[in-house]
Amino acid sequence: MMEAKTPDAVEFREGQRSQWNSAATGWRKWSQLIDGAASGISDRLVELAEVERGNRVLDVAAGYGEPSLTAARAAGPEGRVVATDISPEMIAFGRERATAAGLENIEFVEADASSLDFPEGSFDAAVSRWGIIFDPDGEAAAARVRTFLRPGARMAISSWGPPERVLFLAIPMRTALERFDAQPPPPGTPGPLSRPTPEAIGGLLEGGGFSDVEVEEATVSFEWASPEEFTTFIKEIAPPISSMIAPHPPDVQEATWAAITDAIRAHASEDGRVRFSSNLVLLAAGRA
């Protein structure tokens, strides 16, 4: 098995910031579809982190504000959520969503996981929905978060499963790699499919010093009106895929996105809709 090449952390995070800033417009556009599919994951992460009324909660790599908003509702007005993310554009959208939801107990902070700085024991729980898995040193990020938690507090995180169980990501990724005659990134390379097994996602927390780590499975289902809509969705919300395609000449980019649409067309139903059910999600929780 190939070993993952350790990326330059500073350069990698700068790339992440740029990519997610660019994707923020897409997340605004598609937030209703994403929320409809993934709200159950936010609910379960908040449950696994044992968030209660009055709690102080840290959300690492919160993106557009999930599961921050879910945690804020669980913590209630007397509680407090700090939502952190590397992208100022995603953070700005998160603030808008919190205001629209009437939630005043959320503070949004622009920072990557390695730059977070809070007093020891500041929080009663921590969460991260498909977030900390993008950090170039997830174990170190988890260890840093653990110092911010009171003893015995829990952190709950999520990752996607293996490619064959997450087709809405795997098909466009595989299609692009085949078009470019490129190899997939080595196992462990930060990204949406970087922690695809219970051992990998649980190991992130264990490597950060958490104990009593347990992993469970859940599924997420998505639906689009057509293969073309699917491709637009992926192009606008998935930087790991669009960033593979963007460096190529415009005609190559166009042909690659068309190939992705064609690959998805094979999965469309008779009415033309595209449904990917039971995409595997792994949820891990541990105690500080």
Short mmCIF file of N, CA and C in Angstrom, two decimals, residues 55-223:
data_model
loop_
_atom_site.label_atom_id
_atom_site.label_comp_id
_atom_site.label_asym_id
_atom_site.label_seq_id
_atom_site.Cartn_x
_atom_site.Cartn_y
_atom_site.Cartn_z
N ASN A 55 -24.61 23.92 27.79
CA ASN A 55 -23.24 23.52 27.45
C ASN A 55 -22.52 24.55 26.58
N ARG A 56 -21.20 24.49 26.65
CA ARG A 56 -20.32 25.25 25.76
C ARG A 56 -19.77 24.24 24.75
N VAL A 57 -19.98 24.52 23.47
CA VAL A 57 -19.66 23.55 22.40
C VAL A 57 -18.72 24.18 21.39
N LEU A 58 -17.71 23.42 20.97
CA LEU A 58 -16.78 23.86 19.93
C LEU A 58 -17.03 23.04 18.67
N ASP A 59 -17.24 23.73 17.54
CA ASP A 59 -17.39 23.07 16.24
C ASP A 59 -16.15 23.38 15.41
N VAL A 60 -15.41 22.33 15.05
CA VAL A 60 -14.16 22.47 14.30
C VAL A 60 -14.44 22.28 12.82
N ALA A 61 -14.00 23.23 12.00
CA ALA A 61 -14.26 23.20 10.56
C ALA A 61 -15.76 23.14 10.29
N ALA A 62 -16.44 24.16 10.81
CA ALA A 62 -17.91 24.19 10.78
C ALA A 62 -18.48 24.52 9.42
N GLY A 63 -17.65 25.03 8.51
CA GLY A 63 -18.17 25.37 7.19
C GLY A 63 -19.29 26.38 7.28
N TYR A 64 -20.43 26.04 6.70
CA TYR A 64 -21.58 26.96 6.67
C TYR A 64 -22.41 26.90 7.94
N GLY A 65 -21.89 26.23 8.97
CA GLY A 65 -22.55 26.29 10.27
C GLY A 65 -23.25 25.03 10.73
N GLU A 66 -22.74 23.87 10.30
CA GLU A 66 -23.28 22.62 10.81
C GLU A 66 -22.13 21.70 11.24
N PRO A 67 -22.30 21.05 12.39
CA PRO A 67 -23.51 21.00 13.22
C PRO A 67 -23.64 22.12 14.25
N SER A 68 -23.03 23.27 14.01
CA SER A 68 -23.11 24.38 14.97
C SER A 68 -24.54 24.78 15.29
N LEU A 69 -25.36 24.98 14.25
CA LEU A 69 -26.73 25.41 14.49
C LEU A 69 -27.51 24.35 15.27
N THR A 70 -27.28 23.09 14.92
CA THR A 70 -27.95 22.01 15.63
C THR A 70 -27.51 21.99 17.09
N ALA A 71 -26.22 22.17 17.34
CA ALA A 71 -25.71 22.19 18.71
C ALA A 71 -26.24 23.39 19.48
N ALA A 72 -26.40 24.53 18.81
CA ALA A 72 -26.90 25.73 19.48
C ALA A 72 -28.33 25.53 19.96
N ARG A 73 -29.12 24.83 19.15
CA ARG A 73 -30.50 24.54 19.59
C ARG A 73 -30.49 23.61 20.79
N ALA A 74 -29.60 22.62 20.78
CA ALA A 74 -29.54 21.68 21.90
C ALA A 74 -29.02 22.34 23.17
N ALA A 75 -28.05 23.26 23.03
CA ALA A 75 -27.48 23.93 24.19
C ALA A 75 -28.41 24.99 24.77
N GLY A 76 -29.31 25.50 23.95
CA GLY A 76 -30.27 26.48 24.43
C GLY A 76 -29.67 27.85 24.63
N PRO A 77 -30.51 28.84 24.94
CA PRO A 77 -30.05 30.23 25.09
C PRO A 77 -28.98 30.39 26.15
N GLU A 78 -29.01 29.54 27.17
CA GLU A 78 -28.01 29.65 28.23
C GLU A 78 -26.69 28.99 27.86
N GLY A 79 -26.66 28.27 26.74
CA GLY A 79 -25.44 27.64 26.26
C GLY A 79 -24.73 28.52 25.25
N ARG A 80 -23.61 27.99 24.72
CA ARG A 80 -22.80 28.79 23.79
C ARG A 80 -22.09 27.85 22.83
N VAL A 81 -22.08 28.22 21.54
CA VAL A 81 -21.38 27.45 20.53
C VAL A 81 -20.36 28.36 19.86
N VAL A 82 -19.14 27.87 19.71
CA VAL A 82 -18.12 28.57 18.93
C VAL A 82 -17.88 27.77 17.66
N ALA A 83 -18.23 28.35 16.53
CA ALA A 83 -18.09 27.70 15.22
C ALA A 83 -16.85 28.24 14.54
N THR A 84 -15.91 27.36 14.23
CA THR A 84 -14.64 27.77 13.63
C THR A 84 -14.50 27.20 12.23
N ASP A 85 -13.86 27.95 11.35
CA ASP A 85 -13.60 27.44 10.00
C ASP A 85 -12.48 28.26 9.37
N ILE A 86 -11.79 27.64 8.42
CA ILE A 86 -10.67 28.28 7.75
C ILE A 86 -11.11 29.30 6.71
N SER A 87 -12.35 29.20 6.24
CA SER A 87 -12.83 30.02 5.13
C SER A 87 -13.70 31.18 5.61
N PRO A 88 -13.29 32.42 5.41
CA PRO A 88 -14.12 33.55 5.82
C PRO A 88 -15.46 33.61 5.07
N GLU A 89 -15.48 33.17 3.82
CA GLU A 89 -16.73 33.20 3.06
C GLU A 89 -17.73 32.18 3.62
N MET A 90 -17.26 31.00 3.99
CA MET A 90 -18.15 30.02 4.59
C MET A 90 -18.63 30.51 5.96
N ILE A 91 -17.73 31.10 6.72
CA ILE A 91 -18.09 31.65 8.02
C ILE A 91 -19.17 32.73 7.87
N ALA A 92 -19.03 33.58 6.86
CA ALA A 92 -20.02 34.64 6.63
C ALA A 92 -21.39 34.04 6.35
N PHE A 93 -21.42 32.99 5.56
CA PHE A 93 -22.70 32.33 5.28
C PHE A 93 -23.26 31.69 6.56
N GLY A 94 -22.39 31.11 7.38
CA GLY A 94 -22.84 30.54 8.64
C GLY A 94 -23.49 31.58 9.53
N ARG A 95 -22.90 32.76 9.59
CA ARG A 95 -23.49 33.84 10.39
C ARG A 95 -24.88 34.19 9.88
N GLU A 96 -25.01 34.27 8.55
CA GLU A 96 -26.32 34.59 7.96
C GLU A 96 -27.35 33.52 8.34
N ARG A 97 -26.95 32.27 8.29
CA ARG A 97 -27.88 31.18 8.60
C ARG A 97 -28.28 31.23 10.07
N ALA A 98 -27.34 31.52 10.94
CA ALA A 98 -27.65 31.61 12.37
C ALA A 98 -28.63 32.76 12.64
N THR A 99 -28.39 33.90 11.99
CA THR A 99 -29.29 35.04 12.16
C THR A 99 -30.69 34.71 11.65
N ALA A 100 -30.76 34.07 10.49
CA ALA A 100 -32.05 33.70 9.92
C ALA A 100 -32.79 32.71 10.81
N ALA A 101 -32.04 31.87 11.53
CA ALA A 101 -32.65 30.88 12.42
C ALA A 101 -32.97 31.46 13.79
N GLY A 102 -32.60 32.72 14.02
CA GLY A 102 -32.86 33.34 15.31
C GLY A 102 -31.99 32.82 16.44
N LEU A 103 -30.81 32.31 16.09
CA LEU A 103 -29.90 31.76 17.09
C LEU A 103 -28.85 32.81 17.45
N GLU A 104 -28.86 33.22 18.70
CA GLU A 104 -27.95 34.27 19.15
C GLU A 104 -26.82 33.72 20.03
N ASN A 105 -26.77 32.41 20.20
CA ASN A 105 -25.77 31.81 21.09
C ASN A 105 -24.63 31.15 20.32
N ILE A 106 -24.35 31.65 19.10
CA ILE A 106 -23.25 31.14 18.29
C ILE A 106 -22.27 32.27 17.99
N GLU A 107 -21.00 31.98 18.21
CA GLU A 107 -19.93 32.89 17.80
C GLU A 107 -19.15 32.22 16.68
N PHE A 108 -18.91 32.93 15.59
CA PHE A 108 -18.17 32.39 14.45
C PHE A 108 -16.75 32.95 14.46
N VAL A 109 -15.78 32.06 14.34
CA VAL A 109 -14.37 32.42 14.41
C VAL A 109 -13.65 31.87 13.18
N GLU A 110 -12.96 32.74 12.46
CA GLU A 110 -12.18 32.30 11.30
C GLU A 110 -10.83 31.78 11.78
N ALA A 111 -10.61 30.48 11.68
CA ALA A 111 -9.34 29.88 12.10
C ALA A 111 -9.31 28.43 11.66
N ASP A 112 -8.10 27.95 11.29
CA ASP A 112 -7.95 26.52 11.05
C ASP A 112 -7.71 25.83 12.38
N ALA A 113 -7.83 24.51 12.40
CA ALA A 113 -7.76 23.77 13.65
C ALA A 113 -6.43 23.97 14.37
N SER A 114 -5.34 24.12 13.62
CA SER A 114 -4.03 24.25 14.23
C SER A 114 -3.82 25.61 14.89
N SER A 115 -4.69 26.59 14.56
CA SER A 115 -4.54 27.94 15.10
C SER A 115 -5.51 28.23 16.24
N LEU A 116 -6.38 27.30 16.57
CA LEU A 116 -7.33 27.54 17.65
C LEU A 116 -6.60 27.72 18.97
N ASP A 117 -7.10 28.63 19.78
CA ASP A 117 -6.45 28.90 21.06
C ASP A 117 -7.50 29.31 22.08
N PHE A 118 -7.81 28.39 22.97
CA PHE A 118 -8.77 28.64 24.05
C PHE A 118 -8.16 28.14 25.36
N PRO A 119 -8.62 28.67 26.48
CA PRO A 119 -8.14 28.16 27.77
C PRO A 119 -8.52 26.70 27.95
N GLU A 120 -7.73 25.98 28.72
CA GLU A 120 -8.04 24.58 29.02
C GLU A 120 -9.41 24.49 29.69
N GLY A 121 -10.15 23.47 29.29
CA GLY A 121 -11.46 23.22 29.89
C GLY A 121 -12.53 24.21 29.52
N SER A 122 -12.37 24.91 28.38
CA SER A 122 -13.34 25.94 27.98
C SER A 122 -14.67 25.38 27.50
N PHE A 123 -14.67 24.11 27.07
CA PHE A 123 -15.85 23.56 26.41
C PHE A 123 -16.30 22.26 27.05
N ASP A 124 -17.60 22.02 26.93
CA ASP A 124 -18.21 20.79 27.45
C ASP A 124 -18.36 19.72 26.37
N ALA A 125 -18.16 20.08 25.12
CA ALA A 125 -18.30 19.14 24.00
C ALA A 125 -17.67 19.74 22.77
N ALA A 126 -17.30 18.86 21.82
CA ALA A 126 -16.77 19.31 20.53
C ALA A 126 -17.34 18.42 19.43
N VAL A 127 -17.53 19.01 18.25
CA VAL A 127 -18.08 18.29 17.10
C VAL A 127 -17.35 18.71 15.83
N SER A 128 -17.43 17.88 14.81
CA SER A 128 -16.89 18.23 13.49
C SER A 128 -17.53 17.32 12.45
N ARG A 129 -18.34 17.90 11.57
CA ARG A 129 -19.04 17.13 10.54
C ARG A 129 -18.27 17.24 9.24
N TRP A 130 -17.59 16.14 8.85
CA TRP A 130 -16.79 16.12 7.62
C TRP A 130 -15.84 17.32 7.58
N GLY A 131 -15.24 17.65 8.70
CA GLY A 131 -14.40 18.83 8.77
C GLY A 131 -12.97 18.54 9.14
N ILE A 132 -12.75 17.98 10.32
CA ILE A 132 -11.39 17.75 10.80
C ILE A 132 -10.64 16.76 9.91
N ILE A 133 -11.37 15.96 9.13
CA ILE A 133 -10.73 15.00 8.23
C ILE A 133 -9.98 15.70 7.09
N PHE A 134 -10.24 17.00 6.89
CA PHE A 134 -9.52 17.75 5.87
C PHE A 134 -8.21 18.33 6.40
N ASP A 135 -7.98 18.24 7.69
CA ASP A 135 -6.76 18.82 8.25
C ASP A 135 -5.55 17.96 7.87
N PRO A 136 -4.42 18.58 7.50
CA PRO A 136 -3.25 17.79 7.13
C PRO A 136 -2.65 16.99 8.27
N ASP A 137 -3.01 17.31 9.52
CA ASP A 137 -2.61 16.49 10.67
C ASP A 137 -3.79 16.39 11.61
N GLY A 138 -4.72 15.51 11.24
CA GLY A 138 -5.96 15.39 12.00
C GLY A 138 -5.75 14.99 13.44
N GLU A 139 -4.78 14.09 13.70
CA GLU A 139 -4.52 13.65 15.06
C GLU A 139 -4.04 14.80 15.94
N ALA A 140 -3.15 15.63 15.39
CA ALA A 140 -2.67 16.79 16.15
C ALA A 140 -3.79 17.78 16.39
N ALA A 141 -4.68 17.95 15.40
CA ALA A 141 -5.82 18.84 15.57
C ALA A 141 -6.73 18.32 16.68
N ALA A 142 -6.97 17.01 16.69
CA ALA A 142 -7.80 16.43 17.74
C ALA A 142 -7.16 16.59 19.12
N ALA A 143 -5.84 16.41 19.18
CA ALA A 143 -5.14 16.58 20.45
C ALA A 143 -5.26 18.02 20.95
N ARG A 144 -5.20 18.97 20.03
CA ARG A 144 -5.33 20.38 20.41
C ARG A 144 -6.73 20.66 20.94
N VAL A 145 -7.73 20.13 20.24
CA VAL A 145 -9.12 20.32 20.69
C VAL A 145 -9.32 19.71 22.06
N ARG A 146 -8.71 18.55 22.30
CA ARG A 146 -8.89 17.86 23.59
C ARG A 146 -8.47 18.74 24.76
N THR A 147 -7.44 19.57 24.57
CA THR A 147 -6.99 20.42 25.67
C THR A 147 -8.03 21.50 26.00
N PHE A 148 -8.89 21.81 25.04
CA PHE A 148 -9.91 22.83 25.29
C PHE A 148 -11.13 22.26 26.00
N LEU A 149 -11.21 20.95 26.11
CA LEU A 149 -12.38 20.31 26.70
C LEU A 149 -12.18 20.04 28.18
N ARG A 150 -13.25 20.13 28.94
CA ARG A 150 -13.17 19.74 30.35
C ARG A 150 -12.95 18.23 30.41
N PRO A 151 -12.32 17.74 31.46
CA PRO A 151 -12.11 16.29 31.59
C PRO A 151 -13.42 15.52 31.50
N GLY A 152 -13.42 14.48 30.69
CA GLY A 152 -14.62 13.66 30.53
C GLY A 152 -15.56 14.11 29.44
N ALA A 153 -15.31 15.29 28.86
CA ALA A 153 -16.16 15.78 27.77
C ALA A 153 -15.94 14.92 26.53
N ARG A 154 -16.90 14.96 25.61
CA ARG A 154 -16.83 14.11 24.43
C ARG A 154 -16.70 14.95 23.16
N MET A 155 -16.00 14.36 22.18
CA MET A 155 -15.92 14.93 20.85
C MET A 155 -16.48 13.91 19.87
N ALA A 156 -17.31 14.38 18.92
CA ALA A 156 -17.91 13.51 17.90
C ALA A 156 -17.62 14.07 16.53
N ILE A 157 -17.15 13.21 15.62
CA ILE A 157 -16.76 13.62 14.28
C ILE A 157 -17.33 12.64 13.26
N SER A 158 -17.31 13.05 11.99
CA SER A 158 -17.81 12.16 10.94
C SER A 158 -16.88 12.15 9.75
N SER A 159 -16.94 11.06 8.99
CA SER A 159 -16.21 10.93 7.73
C SER A 159 -17.10 10.15 6.76
N TRP A 160 -16.75 10.19 5.49
CA TRP A 160 -17.41 9.33 4.51
C TRP A 160 -16.73 7.96 4.53
N GLY A 161 -17.46 6.95 4.10
CA GLY A 161 -16.94 5.60 4.02
C GLY A 161 -16.09 5.40 2.77
N PRO A 162 -15.81 4.15 2.41
CA PRO A 162 -14.97 3.88 1.24
C PRO A 162 -15.67 4.28 -0.06
N PRO A 163 -14.91 4.52 -1.12
CA PRO A 163 -15.49 5.03 -2.37
C PRO A 163 -16.66 4.21 -2.89
N GLU A 164 -16.57 2.88 -2.79
CA GLU A 164 -17.65 2.06 -3.32
C GLU A 164 -18.96 2.21 -2.55
N ARG A 165 -18.89 2.86 -1.39
CA ARG A 165 -20.10 3.10 -0.59
C ARG A 165 -20.50 4.58 -0.62
N VAL A 166 -19.79 5.39 -1.38
CA VAL A 166 -20.09 6.83 -1.46
C VAL A 166 -20.02 7.23 -2.93
N LEU A 167 -20.97 6.72 -3.71
CA LEU A 167 -20.88 6.86 -5.16
C LEU A 167 -21.02 8.29 -5.65
N PHE A 168 -21.73 9.13 -4.92
CA PHE A 168 -21.92 10.49 -5.42
C PHE A 168 -20.59 11.26 -5.45
N LEU A 169 -19.64 10.87 -4.64
CA LEU A 169 -18.29 11.44 -4.70
C LEU A 169 -17.35 10.59 -5.56
N ALA A 170 -17.48 9.27 -5.43
CA ALA A 170 -16.52 8.38 -6.09
C ALA A 170 -16.62 8.42 -7.60
N ILE A 171 -17.83 8.48 -8.14
CA ILE A 171 -17.97 8.45 -9.60
C ILE A 171 -17.32 9.67 -10.26
N PRO A 172 -17.62 10.90 -9.82
CA PRO A 172 -16.93 12.02 -10.46
C PRO A 172 -15.42 12.02 -10.23
N MET A 173 -14.98 11.60 -9.05
CA MET A 173 -13.54 11.53 -8.81
C MET A 173 -12.88 10.51 -9.73
N ARG A 174 -13.47 9.33 -9.82
CA ARG A 174 -12.90 8.28 -10.65
C ARG A 174 -12.90 8.68 -12.12
N THR A 175 -13.97 9.32 -12.57
CA THR A 175 -14.06 9.74 -13.96
C THR A 175 -12.98 10.75 -14.30
N ALA A 176 -12.78 11.73 -13.41
CA ALA A 176 -11.75 12.74 -13.66
C ALA A 176 -10.36 12.11 -13.67
N LEU A 177 -10.08 11.22 -12.73
CA LEU A 177 -8.77 10.57 -12.68
C LEU A 177 -8.51 9.75 -13.95
N GLU A 178 -9.55 9.06 -14.43
CA GLU A 178 -9.39 8.26 -15.64
C GLU A 178 -9.13 9.16 -16.85
N ARG A 179 -9.83 10.30 -16.91
CA ARG A 179 -9.62 11.23 -18.04
C ARG A 179 -8.20 11.76 -18.06
N PHE A 180 -7.63 11.96 -16.87
CA PHE A 180 -6.29 12.54 -16.79
C PHE A 180 -5.21 11.46 -16.66
N ASP A 181 -5.63 10.20 -16.71
CA ASP A 181 -4.69 9.09 -16.55
C ASP A 181 -3.85 9.28 -15.29
N ALA A 182 -4.54 9.62 -14.21
CA ALA A 182 -3.87 9.91 -12.94
C ALA A 182 -4.25 8.86 -11.90
N GLN A 183 -3.41 8.72 -10.90
CA GLN A 183 -3.66 7.81 -9.80
C GLN A 183 -4.42 8.53 -8.69
N PRO A 184 -5.25 7.83 -7.96
CA PRO A 184 -5.92 8.45 -6.81
C PRO A 184 -4.90 8.86 -5.77
N PRO A 185 -5.23 9.82 -4.93
CA PRO A 185 -4.28 10.23 -3.89
C PRO A 185 -3.97 9.06 -2.96
N PRO A 186 -2.77 9.01 -2.41
CA PRO A 186 -2.41 7.92 -1.51
C PRO A 186 -3.35 7.87 -0.31
N PRO A 187 -3.55 6.68 0.27
CA PRO A 187 -4.40 6.57 1.46
C PRO A 187 -3.96 7.54 2.55
N GLY A 188 -4.94 8.19 3.16
CA GLY A 188 -4.64 9.12 4.23
C GLY A 188 -4.48 10.55 3.79
N THR A 189 -4.42 10.81 2.48
CA THR A 189 -4.33 12.19 2.01
C THR A 189 -5.58 12.95 2.47
N PRO A 190 -5.43 14.11 3.10
CA PRO A 190 -6.59 14.83 3.63
C PRO A 190 -7.65 15.05 2.55
N GLY A 191 -8.91 14.83 2.90
CA GLY A 191 -9.99 15.01 1.95
C GLY A 191 -11.22 14.25 2.38
N PRO A 192 -12.28 14.28 1.58
CA PRO A 192 -13.56 13.69 2.00
C PRO A 192 -13.52 12.19 2.18
N LEU A 193 -12.61 11.50 1.47
CA LEU A 193 -12.54 10.04 1.56
C LEU A 193 -11.26 9.58 2.26
N SER A 194 -10.69 10.43 3.10
CA SER A 194 -9.39 10.14 3.70
C SER A 194 -9.47 9.25 4.93
N ARG A 195 -10.64 9.10 5.52
CA ARG A 195 -10.79 8.29 6.73
C ARG A 195 -11.97 7.33 6.51
N PRO A 196 -11.83 6.38 5.57
CA PRO A 196 -12.99 5.63 5.09
C PRO A 196 -13.32 4.36 5.87
N THR A 197 -12.61 4.09 6.96
CA THR A 197 -12.86 2.88 7.74
C THR A 197 -13.04 3.24 9.20
N PRO A 198 -13.67 2.35 9.98
CA PRO A 198 -13.78 2.61 11.42
C PRO A 198 -12.43 2.80 12.08
N GLU A 199 -11.43 2.03 11.63
CA GLU A 199 -10.09 2.16 12.22
C GLU A 199 -9.49 3.53 11.91
N ALA A 200 -9.72 4.03 10.70
CA ALA A 200 -9.13 5.30 10.29
C ALA A 200 -9.77 6.48 11.01
N ILE A 201 -11.10 6.50 11.08
CA ILE A 201 -11.76 7.64 11.72
C ILE A 201 -11.64 7.54 13.24
N GLY A 202 -11.75 6.34 13.77
CA GLY A 202 -11.55 6.18 15.21
C GLY A 202 -10.13 6.48 15.61
N GLY A 203 -9.17 6.11 14.74
CA GLY A 203 -7.77 6.37 15.02
C GLY A 203 -7.43 7.84 15.08
N LEU A 204 -8.19 8.68 14.38
CA LEU A 204 -7.95 10.11 14.44
C LEU A 204 -8.16 10.60 15.88
N LEU A 205 -9.26 10.16 16.50
CA LEU A 205 -9.51 10.57 17.88
C LEU A 205 -8.55 9.91 18.84
N GLU A 206 -8.28 8.63 18.64
CA GLU A 206 -7.34 7.94 19.53
C GLU A 206 -5.96 8.57 19.44
N GLY A 207 -5.54 8.94 18.22
CA GLY A 207 -4.26 9.60 18.05
C GLY A 207 -4.20 10.96 18.72
N GLY A 208 -5.37 11.55 18.95
CA GLY A 208 -5.46 12.82 19.65
C GLY A 208 -5.59 12.67 21.16
N GLY A 209 -5.52 11.43 21.63
CA GLY A 209 -5.56 11.19 23.06
C GLY A 209 -6.92 10.94 23.66
N PHE A 210 -7.94 10.80 22.82
CA PHE A 210 -9.28 10.51 23.33
C PHE A 210 -9.39 9.03 23.70
N SER A 211 -10.21 8.74 24.69
CA SER A 211 -10.41 7.37 25.14
C SER A 211 -11.85 6.95 24.90
N ASP A 212 -12.09 5.66 25.12
CA ASP A 212 -13.45 5.10 24.95
C ASP A 212 -14.02 5.45 23.58
N VAL A 213 -13.18 5.38 22.55
CA VAL A 213 -13.61 5.76 21.19
C VAL A 213 -14.49 4.66 20.60
N GLU A 214 -15.64 5.06 20.10
CA GLU A 214 -16.56 4.14 19.43
C GLU A 214 -16.94 4.72 18.08
N VAL A 215 -17.19 3.82 17.12
CA VAL A 215 -17.55 4.23 15.76
C VAL A 215 -18.85 3.54 15.36
N GLU A 216 -19.74 4.30 14.73
CA GLU A 216 -20.99 3.73 14.24
C GLU A 216 -21.22 4.19 12.81
N GLU A 217 -22.17 3.54 12.15
CA GLU A 217 -22.47 3.85 10.75
C GLU A 217 -23.82 4.55 10.62
N ALA A 218 -23.93 5.36 9.59
CA ALA A 218 -25.19 5.98 9.20
C ALA A 218 -25.17 6.11 7.69
N THR A 219 -26.27 6.50 7.10
CA THR A 219 -26.32 6.71 5.66
C THR A 219 -26.96 8.05 5.33
N VAL A 220 -26.58 8.57 4.17
CA VAL A 220 -27.12 9.83 3.66
C VAL A 220 -27.56 9.59 2.22
N SER A 221 -28.72 10.11 1.85
CA SER A 221 -29.25 9.96 0.49
C SER A 221 -29.43 11.33 -0.15
N PHE A 222 -29.05 11.41 -1.41
CA PHE A 222 -29.20 12.64 -2.19
C PHE A 222 -30.03 12.36 -3.44
N GLU A 223 -30.68 13.41 -3.94
CA GLU A 223 -31.45 13.28 -5.18
C GLU A 223 -31.35 14.58 -5.97
#
